[in-house]
Short mmCIF file of C-alpha atoms in Angstrom, two decimals:
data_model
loop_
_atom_site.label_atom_id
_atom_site.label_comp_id
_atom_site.label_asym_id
_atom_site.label_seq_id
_atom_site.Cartn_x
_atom_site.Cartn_y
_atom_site.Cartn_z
CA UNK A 1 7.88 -15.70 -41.28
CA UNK A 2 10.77 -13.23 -39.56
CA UNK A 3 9.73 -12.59 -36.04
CA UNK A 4 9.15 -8.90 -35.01
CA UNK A 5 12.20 -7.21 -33.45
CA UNK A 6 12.00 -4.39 -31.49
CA UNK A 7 14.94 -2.12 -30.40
CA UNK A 8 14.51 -1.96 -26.83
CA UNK A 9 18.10 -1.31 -25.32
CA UNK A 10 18.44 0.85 -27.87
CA UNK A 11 15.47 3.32 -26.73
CA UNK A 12 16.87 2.40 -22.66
CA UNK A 13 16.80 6.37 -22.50
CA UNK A 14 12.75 7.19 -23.48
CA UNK A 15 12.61 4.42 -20.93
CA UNK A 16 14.28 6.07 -18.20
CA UNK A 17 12.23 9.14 -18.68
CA UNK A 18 8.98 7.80 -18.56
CA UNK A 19 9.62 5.84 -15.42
CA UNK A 20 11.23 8.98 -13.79
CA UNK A 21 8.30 10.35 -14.58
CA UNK A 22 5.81 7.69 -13.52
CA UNK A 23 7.91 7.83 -9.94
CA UNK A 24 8.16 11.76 -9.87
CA UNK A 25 4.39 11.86 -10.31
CA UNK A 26 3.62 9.06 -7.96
CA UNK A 27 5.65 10.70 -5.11
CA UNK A 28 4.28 14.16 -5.96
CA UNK A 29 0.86 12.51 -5.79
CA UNK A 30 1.68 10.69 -2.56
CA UNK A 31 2.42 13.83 -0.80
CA UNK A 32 -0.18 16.31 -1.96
CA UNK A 33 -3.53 14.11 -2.11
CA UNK A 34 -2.06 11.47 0.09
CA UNK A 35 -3.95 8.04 0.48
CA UNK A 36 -7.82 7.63 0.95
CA UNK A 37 -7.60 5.23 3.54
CA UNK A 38 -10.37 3.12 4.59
CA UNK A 39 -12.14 2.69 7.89
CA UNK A 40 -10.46 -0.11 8.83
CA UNK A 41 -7.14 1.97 9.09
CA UNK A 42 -8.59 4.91 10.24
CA UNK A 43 -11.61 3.49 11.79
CA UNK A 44 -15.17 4.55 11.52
CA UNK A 45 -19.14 3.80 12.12
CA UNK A 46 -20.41 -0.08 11.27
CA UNK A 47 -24.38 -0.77 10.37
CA UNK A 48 -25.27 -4.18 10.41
CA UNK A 49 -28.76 -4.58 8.91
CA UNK A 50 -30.54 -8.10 9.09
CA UNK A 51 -33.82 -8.99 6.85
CA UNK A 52 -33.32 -6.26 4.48
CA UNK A 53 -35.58 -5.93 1.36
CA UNK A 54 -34.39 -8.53 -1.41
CA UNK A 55 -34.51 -6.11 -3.97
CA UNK A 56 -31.96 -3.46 -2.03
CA UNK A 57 -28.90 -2.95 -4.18
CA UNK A 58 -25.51 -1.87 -2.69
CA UNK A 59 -25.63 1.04 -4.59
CA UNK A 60 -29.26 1.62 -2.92
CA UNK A 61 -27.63 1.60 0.57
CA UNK A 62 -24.53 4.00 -0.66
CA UNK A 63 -26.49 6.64 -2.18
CA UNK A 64 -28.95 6.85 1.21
CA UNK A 65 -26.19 7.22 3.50
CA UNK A 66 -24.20 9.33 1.28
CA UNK A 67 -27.48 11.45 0.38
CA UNK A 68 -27.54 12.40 4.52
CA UNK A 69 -23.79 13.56 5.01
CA UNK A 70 -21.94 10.15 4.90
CA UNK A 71 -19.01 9.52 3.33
CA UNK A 72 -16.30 6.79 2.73
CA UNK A 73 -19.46 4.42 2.52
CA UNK A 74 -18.88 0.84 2.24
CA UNK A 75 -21.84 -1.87 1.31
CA UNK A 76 -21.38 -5.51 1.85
CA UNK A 77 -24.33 -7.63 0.80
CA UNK A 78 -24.11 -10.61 3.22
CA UNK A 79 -26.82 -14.24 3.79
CA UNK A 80 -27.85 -14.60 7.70
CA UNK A 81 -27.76 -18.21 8.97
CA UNK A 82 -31.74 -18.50 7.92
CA UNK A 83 -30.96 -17.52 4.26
CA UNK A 84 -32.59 -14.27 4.66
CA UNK A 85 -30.65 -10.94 3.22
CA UNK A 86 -28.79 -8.56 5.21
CA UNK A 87 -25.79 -5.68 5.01
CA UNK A 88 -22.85 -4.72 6.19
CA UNK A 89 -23.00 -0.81 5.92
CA UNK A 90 -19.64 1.04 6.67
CA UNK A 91 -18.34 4.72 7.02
CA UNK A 92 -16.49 7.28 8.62
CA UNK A 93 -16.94 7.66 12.17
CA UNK A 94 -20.21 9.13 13.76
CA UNK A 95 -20.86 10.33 16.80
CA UNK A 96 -23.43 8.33 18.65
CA UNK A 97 -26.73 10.04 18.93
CA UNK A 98 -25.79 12.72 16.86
CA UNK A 99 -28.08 14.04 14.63
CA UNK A 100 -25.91 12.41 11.76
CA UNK A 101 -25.36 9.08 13.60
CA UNK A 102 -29.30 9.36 13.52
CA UNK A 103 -29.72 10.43 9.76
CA UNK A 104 -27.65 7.98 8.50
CA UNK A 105 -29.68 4.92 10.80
CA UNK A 106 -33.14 6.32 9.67
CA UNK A 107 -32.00 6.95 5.92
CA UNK A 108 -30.95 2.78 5.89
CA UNK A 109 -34.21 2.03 7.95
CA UNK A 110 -36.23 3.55 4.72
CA UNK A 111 -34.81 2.06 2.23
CA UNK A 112 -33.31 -1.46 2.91
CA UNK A 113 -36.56 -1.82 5.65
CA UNK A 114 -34.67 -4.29 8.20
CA UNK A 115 -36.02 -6.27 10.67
CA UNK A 116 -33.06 -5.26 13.10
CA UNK A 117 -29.82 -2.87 12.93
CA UNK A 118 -27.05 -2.66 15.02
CA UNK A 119 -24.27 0.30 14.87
CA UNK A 120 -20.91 -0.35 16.23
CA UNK A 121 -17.36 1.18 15.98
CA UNK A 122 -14.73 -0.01 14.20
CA UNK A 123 -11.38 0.50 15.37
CA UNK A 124 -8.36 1.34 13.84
CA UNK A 125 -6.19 -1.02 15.57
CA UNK A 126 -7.11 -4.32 13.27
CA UNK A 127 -5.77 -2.44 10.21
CA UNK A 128 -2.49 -1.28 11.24
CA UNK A 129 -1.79 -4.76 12.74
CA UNK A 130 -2.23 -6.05 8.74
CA UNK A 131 0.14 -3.17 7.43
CA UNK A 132 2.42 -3.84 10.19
CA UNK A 133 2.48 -7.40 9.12
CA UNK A 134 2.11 -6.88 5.59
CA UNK A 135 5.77 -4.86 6.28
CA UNK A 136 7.39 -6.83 7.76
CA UNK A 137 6.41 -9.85 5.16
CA UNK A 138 8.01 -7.96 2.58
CA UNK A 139 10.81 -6.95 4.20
CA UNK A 140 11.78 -11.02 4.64
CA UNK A 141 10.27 -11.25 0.81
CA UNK A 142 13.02 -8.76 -0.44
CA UNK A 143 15.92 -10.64 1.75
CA UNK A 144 15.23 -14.15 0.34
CA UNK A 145 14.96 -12.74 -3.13
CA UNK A 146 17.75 -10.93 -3.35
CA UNK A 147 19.94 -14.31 -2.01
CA UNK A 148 17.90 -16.63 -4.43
CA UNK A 149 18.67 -14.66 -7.56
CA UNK A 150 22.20 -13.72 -6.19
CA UNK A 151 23.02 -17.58 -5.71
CA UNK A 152 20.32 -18.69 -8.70
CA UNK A 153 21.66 -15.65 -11.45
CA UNK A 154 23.75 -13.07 -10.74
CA UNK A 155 24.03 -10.50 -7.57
CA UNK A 156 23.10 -7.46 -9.93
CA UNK A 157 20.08 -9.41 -11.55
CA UNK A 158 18.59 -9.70 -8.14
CA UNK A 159 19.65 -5.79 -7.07
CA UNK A 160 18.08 -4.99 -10.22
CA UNK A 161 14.94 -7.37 -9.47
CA UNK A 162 14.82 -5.41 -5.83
CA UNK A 163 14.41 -1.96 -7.70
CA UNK A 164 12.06 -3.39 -10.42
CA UNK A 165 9.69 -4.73 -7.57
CA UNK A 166 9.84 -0.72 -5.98
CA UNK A 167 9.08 0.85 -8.94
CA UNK A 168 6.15 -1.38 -9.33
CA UNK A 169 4.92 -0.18 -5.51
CA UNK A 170 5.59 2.97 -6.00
CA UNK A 171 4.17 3.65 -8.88
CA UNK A 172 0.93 1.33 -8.09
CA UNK A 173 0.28 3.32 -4.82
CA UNK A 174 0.88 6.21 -6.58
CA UNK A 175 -1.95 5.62 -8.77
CA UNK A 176 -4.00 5.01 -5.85
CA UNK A 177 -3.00 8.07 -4.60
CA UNK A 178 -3.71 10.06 -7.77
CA UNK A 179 -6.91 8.75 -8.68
CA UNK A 180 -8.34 8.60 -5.00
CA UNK A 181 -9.02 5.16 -4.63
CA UNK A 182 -9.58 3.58 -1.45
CA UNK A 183 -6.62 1.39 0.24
CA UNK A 184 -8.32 -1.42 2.57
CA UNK A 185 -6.72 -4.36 3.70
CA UNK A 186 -7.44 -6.30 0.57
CA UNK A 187 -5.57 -3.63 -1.26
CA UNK A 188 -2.64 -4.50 1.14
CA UNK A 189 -3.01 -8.37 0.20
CA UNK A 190 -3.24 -7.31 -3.90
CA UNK A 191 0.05 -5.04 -3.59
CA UNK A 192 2.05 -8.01 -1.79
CA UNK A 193 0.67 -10.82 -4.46
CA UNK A 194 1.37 -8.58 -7.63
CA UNK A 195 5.02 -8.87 -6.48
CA UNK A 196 5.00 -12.37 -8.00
CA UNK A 197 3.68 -11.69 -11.07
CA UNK A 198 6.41 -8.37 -11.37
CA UNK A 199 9.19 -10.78 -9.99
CA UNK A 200 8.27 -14.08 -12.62
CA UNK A 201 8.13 -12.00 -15.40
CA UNK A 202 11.56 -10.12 -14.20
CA UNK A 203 13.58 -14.12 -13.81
CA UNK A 204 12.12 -15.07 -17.10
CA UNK A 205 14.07 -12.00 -18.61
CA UNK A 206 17.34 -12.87 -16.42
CA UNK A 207 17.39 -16.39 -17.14
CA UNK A 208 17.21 -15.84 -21.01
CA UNK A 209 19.64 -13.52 -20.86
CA UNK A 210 21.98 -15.83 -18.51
CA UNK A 211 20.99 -18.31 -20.65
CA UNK A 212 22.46 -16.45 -24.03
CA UNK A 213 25.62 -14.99 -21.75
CA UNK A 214 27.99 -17.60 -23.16
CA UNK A 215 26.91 -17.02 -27.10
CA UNK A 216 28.41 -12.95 -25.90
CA UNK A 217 30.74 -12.40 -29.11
CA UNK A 218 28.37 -14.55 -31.55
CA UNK A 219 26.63 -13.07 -34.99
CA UNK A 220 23.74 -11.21 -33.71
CA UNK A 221 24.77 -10.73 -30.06
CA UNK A 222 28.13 -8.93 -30.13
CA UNK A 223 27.70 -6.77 -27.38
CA UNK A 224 26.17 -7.21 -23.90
CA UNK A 225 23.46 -4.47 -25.02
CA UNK A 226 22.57 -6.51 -28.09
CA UNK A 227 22.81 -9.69 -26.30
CA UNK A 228 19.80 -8.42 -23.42
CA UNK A 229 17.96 -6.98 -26.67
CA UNK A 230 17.57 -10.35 -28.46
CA UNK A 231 16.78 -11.98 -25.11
CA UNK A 232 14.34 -9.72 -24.64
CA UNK A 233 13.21 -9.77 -27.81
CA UNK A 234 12.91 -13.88 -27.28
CA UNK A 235 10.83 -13.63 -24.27
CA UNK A 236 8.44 -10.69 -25.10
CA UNK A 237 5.40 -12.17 -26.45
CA UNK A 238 5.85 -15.55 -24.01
CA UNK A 239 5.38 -12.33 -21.44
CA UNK A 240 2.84 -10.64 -22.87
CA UNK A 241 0.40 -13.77 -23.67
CA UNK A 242 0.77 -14.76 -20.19
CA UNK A 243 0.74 -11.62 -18.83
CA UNK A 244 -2.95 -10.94 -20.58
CA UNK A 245 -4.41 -14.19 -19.91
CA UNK A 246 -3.83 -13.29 -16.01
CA UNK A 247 -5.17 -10.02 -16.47
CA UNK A 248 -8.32 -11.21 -18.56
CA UNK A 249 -9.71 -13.16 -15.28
CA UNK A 250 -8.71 -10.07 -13.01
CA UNK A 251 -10.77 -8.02 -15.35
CA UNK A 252 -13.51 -10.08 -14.88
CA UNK A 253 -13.58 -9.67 -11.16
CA UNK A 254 -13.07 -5.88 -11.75
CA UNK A 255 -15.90 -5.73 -13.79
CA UNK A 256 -18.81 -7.86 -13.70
CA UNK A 257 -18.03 -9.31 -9.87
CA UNK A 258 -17.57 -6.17 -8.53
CA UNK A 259 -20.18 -3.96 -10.69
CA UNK A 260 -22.17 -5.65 -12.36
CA UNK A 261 -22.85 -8.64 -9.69
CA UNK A 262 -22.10 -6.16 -7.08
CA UNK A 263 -19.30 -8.37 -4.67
CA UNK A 264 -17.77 -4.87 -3.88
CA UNK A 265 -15.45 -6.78 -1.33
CA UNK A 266 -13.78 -8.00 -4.68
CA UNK A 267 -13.35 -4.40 -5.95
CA UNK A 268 -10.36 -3.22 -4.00
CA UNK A 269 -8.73 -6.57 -4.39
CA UNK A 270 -8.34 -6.74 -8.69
CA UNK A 271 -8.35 -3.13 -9.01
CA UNK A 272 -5.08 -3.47 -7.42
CA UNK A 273 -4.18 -6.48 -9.48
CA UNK A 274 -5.07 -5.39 -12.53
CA UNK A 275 -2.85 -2.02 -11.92
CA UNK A 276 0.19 -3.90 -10.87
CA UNK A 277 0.28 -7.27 -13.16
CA UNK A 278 0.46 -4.40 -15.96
CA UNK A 279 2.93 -2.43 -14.60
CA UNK A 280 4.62 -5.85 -13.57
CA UNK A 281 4.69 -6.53 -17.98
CA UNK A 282 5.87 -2.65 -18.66
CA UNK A 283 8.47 -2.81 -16.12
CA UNK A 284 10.20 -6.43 -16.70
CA UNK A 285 10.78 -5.69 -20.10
CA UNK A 286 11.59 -1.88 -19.92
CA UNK A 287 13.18 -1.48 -16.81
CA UNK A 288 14.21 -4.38 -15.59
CA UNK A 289 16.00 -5.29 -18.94
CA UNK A 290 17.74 -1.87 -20.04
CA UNK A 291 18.43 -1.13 -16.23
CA UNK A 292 20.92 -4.65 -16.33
CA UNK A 293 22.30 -3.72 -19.71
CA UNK A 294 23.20 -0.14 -18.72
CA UNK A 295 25.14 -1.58 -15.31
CA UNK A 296 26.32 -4.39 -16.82
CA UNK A 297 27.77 -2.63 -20.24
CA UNK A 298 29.94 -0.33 -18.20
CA UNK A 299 31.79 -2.76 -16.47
CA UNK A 300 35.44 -2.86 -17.73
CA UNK A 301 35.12 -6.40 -19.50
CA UNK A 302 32.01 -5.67 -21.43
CA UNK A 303 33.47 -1.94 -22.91
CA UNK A 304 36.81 -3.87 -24.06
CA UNK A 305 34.42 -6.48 -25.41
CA UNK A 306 32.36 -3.62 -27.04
CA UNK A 307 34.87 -1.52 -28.15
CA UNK A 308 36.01 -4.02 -30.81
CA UNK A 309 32.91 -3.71 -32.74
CA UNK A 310 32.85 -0.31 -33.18
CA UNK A 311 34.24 2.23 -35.97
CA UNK A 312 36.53 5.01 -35.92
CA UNK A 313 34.07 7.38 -35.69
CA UNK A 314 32.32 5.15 -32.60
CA UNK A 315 29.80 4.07 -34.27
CA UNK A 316 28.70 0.65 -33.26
CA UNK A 317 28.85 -1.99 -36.17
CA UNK A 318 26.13 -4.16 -37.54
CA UNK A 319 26.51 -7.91 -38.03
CA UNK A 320 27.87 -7.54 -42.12
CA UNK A 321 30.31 -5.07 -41.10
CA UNK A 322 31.63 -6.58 -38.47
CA UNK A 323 31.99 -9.67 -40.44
CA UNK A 324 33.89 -7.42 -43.13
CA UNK A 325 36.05 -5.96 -40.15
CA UNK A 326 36.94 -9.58 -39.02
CA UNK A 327 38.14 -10.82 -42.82
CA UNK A 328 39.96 -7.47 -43.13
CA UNK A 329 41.69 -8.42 -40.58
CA UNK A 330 42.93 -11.81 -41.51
CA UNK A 331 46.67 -12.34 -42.65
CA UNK A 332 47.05 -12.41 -46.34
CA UNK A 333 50.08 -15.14 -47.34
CA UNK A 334 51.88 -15.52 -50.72
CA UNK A 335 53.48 -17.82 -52.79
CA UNK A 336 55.39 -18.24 -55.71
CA UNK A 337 54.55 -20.91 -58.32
CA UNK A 338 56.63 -21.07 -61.31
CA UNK A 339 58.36 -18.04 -60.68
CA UNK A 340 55.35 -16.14 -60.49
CA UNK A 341 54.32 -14.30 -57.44
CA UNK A 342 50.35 -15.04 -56.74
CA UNK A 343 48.57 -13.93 -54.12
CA UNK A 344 46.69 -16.76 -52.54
CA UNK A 345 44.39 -14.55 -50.69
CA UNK A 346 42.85 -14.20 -47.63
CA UNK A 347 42.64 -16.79 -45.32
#
């Protein structure tokens, strides 16, 4: 059965668009709505409720808080060292013995019914420390990449690789941004693991491609734009099986750990998984891929290497007629044979 081709470099433009437009939006979003940043960034109030009721539901303890003029709540169902239940209640900051601070610690009395509660105040300080850190990781991240590809591939593979891995960021946190959900520090930890998954798909592109480099010339890959095409073409469904079977399991935590079972804690962590592995499948094979053809087809080499399958009118030729372009091409000889002049044709 013929395998499915899809002309990829030759849409590299609709490409281009959408991600300008992904970016443009995600920018636009960025500065207007900004980030809804959690409590451990900006800080906030802290309930820590011991025996609660069994049957208390996080969504119990959100919608009392939020019912007395709470907001950014955060519910963490939690096991004390004698088995019994308890919560981890979090929000924006109160002031202590206000008559919020004192809504809010009555509202959780009612319905979770602890046998103690503590309030506390959670300072900014821990989260910024994680950012800082989470910076500086991927500042060192980017460095050895771009040397390992560089050495590995090719220097404008792993530039390209750099630029793939920022669209992915932006656009991710632009979502974020966009849609108003919550950055914590697990968020932080999601956005520097789904640069694997963007990278590994990106190499497995590259090396195919590297890989076909020396057939540039052959039937089917004449020019450097047809040559990342059929690689790409190669690798696409290898990408998108693995791709989905990653995302299946980070579904699973998005849904039924997170709502249905109610781990919230898991909630901020595969939400931003989930966003990035699938912009890490979109952005390998439709950024990553046309971005390299498009630098790599206007070097010198690669347009003299074009420009010899390609018509008077510049159209570029398909296999057959460049095949009928070659033989036209080809010397024709002569010779006589009993005084007649044959033509021995084409060789």
């Amino acid at each position: 059965m013929k395998r499915l081709t899809i002309d990829i470099i030759g849409h590299m433009q609709r490409w281009a668009i959408l991600s300008g437009v992904l970016i443009v939006l995600s920018l636009a979003a960025l500065g207007v709505r900004g980030l809804d940043l959690s409590i451990d960034f900006e800080g906030g109030s802290s309930f820590v409720l011991e025996g609660i009721s069994e049957d208390v539901t996080v969504a119990d303890l959100e919608d009392a808080a939020t019912a007395v003029g709470a907001t950014d709540v955060r519910v963490q169902l939690v096991t004390g060292e004698d088995d019994s239940a308890g919560a981890l209640v979090r929000m924006s900051e109160l002031t202590p013995g206000s008559q919020a601070d004192d809504d809010v610690e009555a509202a959780l009395i009612e319905v979770a019914d602890p046998t103690a509660i503590d309030e506390s105040f959670v300072g900014p300080s821990w989260g910024r420390r994680i950012s800082l850190k989470a910076l500086q990781a991927l500042v060192v991240f980017l460095i050895a990449i771009l040397i390992y590809i560089s050495i590995r591939l090719q220097f404008k593979m792993a530039v390209v690789a750099i630029v793939t891995l920022a669209h992915d960021l932006i656009v991710t946190v632009g979502i974020y941004a966009l849609f108003g959900f919550p950055v914590s520090p697990n968020t932080v930890i999601a956005l520097l693991t789904i640069l694997g998954y963007s990278l590994y798909d990106t190499v497995v592109v590259f090396d195919r491609v590297q890989e076909s480099e020396p057939h540039l010339g052959s039937p089917g890959r004449r020019t450097y734009l047809q040559l990342v095409n059929t690689s790409l073409n190669e690798v696409l469904w290898r990408s998108l099986n693995t791709s989905i079977t990653s995302l299946l399991p980070v579904f699973s935590l998005l849904v039924f750990g997170s709502q249905l079972l109610g781990a919230t804690t898991l909630r901020d962590l595969a939400l931003a998984l989930f966003i990035g592995m699938a912009l890490g499948v979109y952005s390998s094979l439709f950024v990553a891929g046309p971005l390299l053809a498009f630098w790599r087809s206007r070097e010198p080499g690669m347009q003299r290497q074009a420009a010899e399958f390609v018509d008077d009118d510049g159209v570029e030729l398909v296999a057959p007629d460049i095949a009928a372009v070659e033989a036209s091409r080809r010397p024709v000889t002569s010779t006589y044979v009993r005084g007649d002049r044959r033509r021995r044709g084409r060789r």
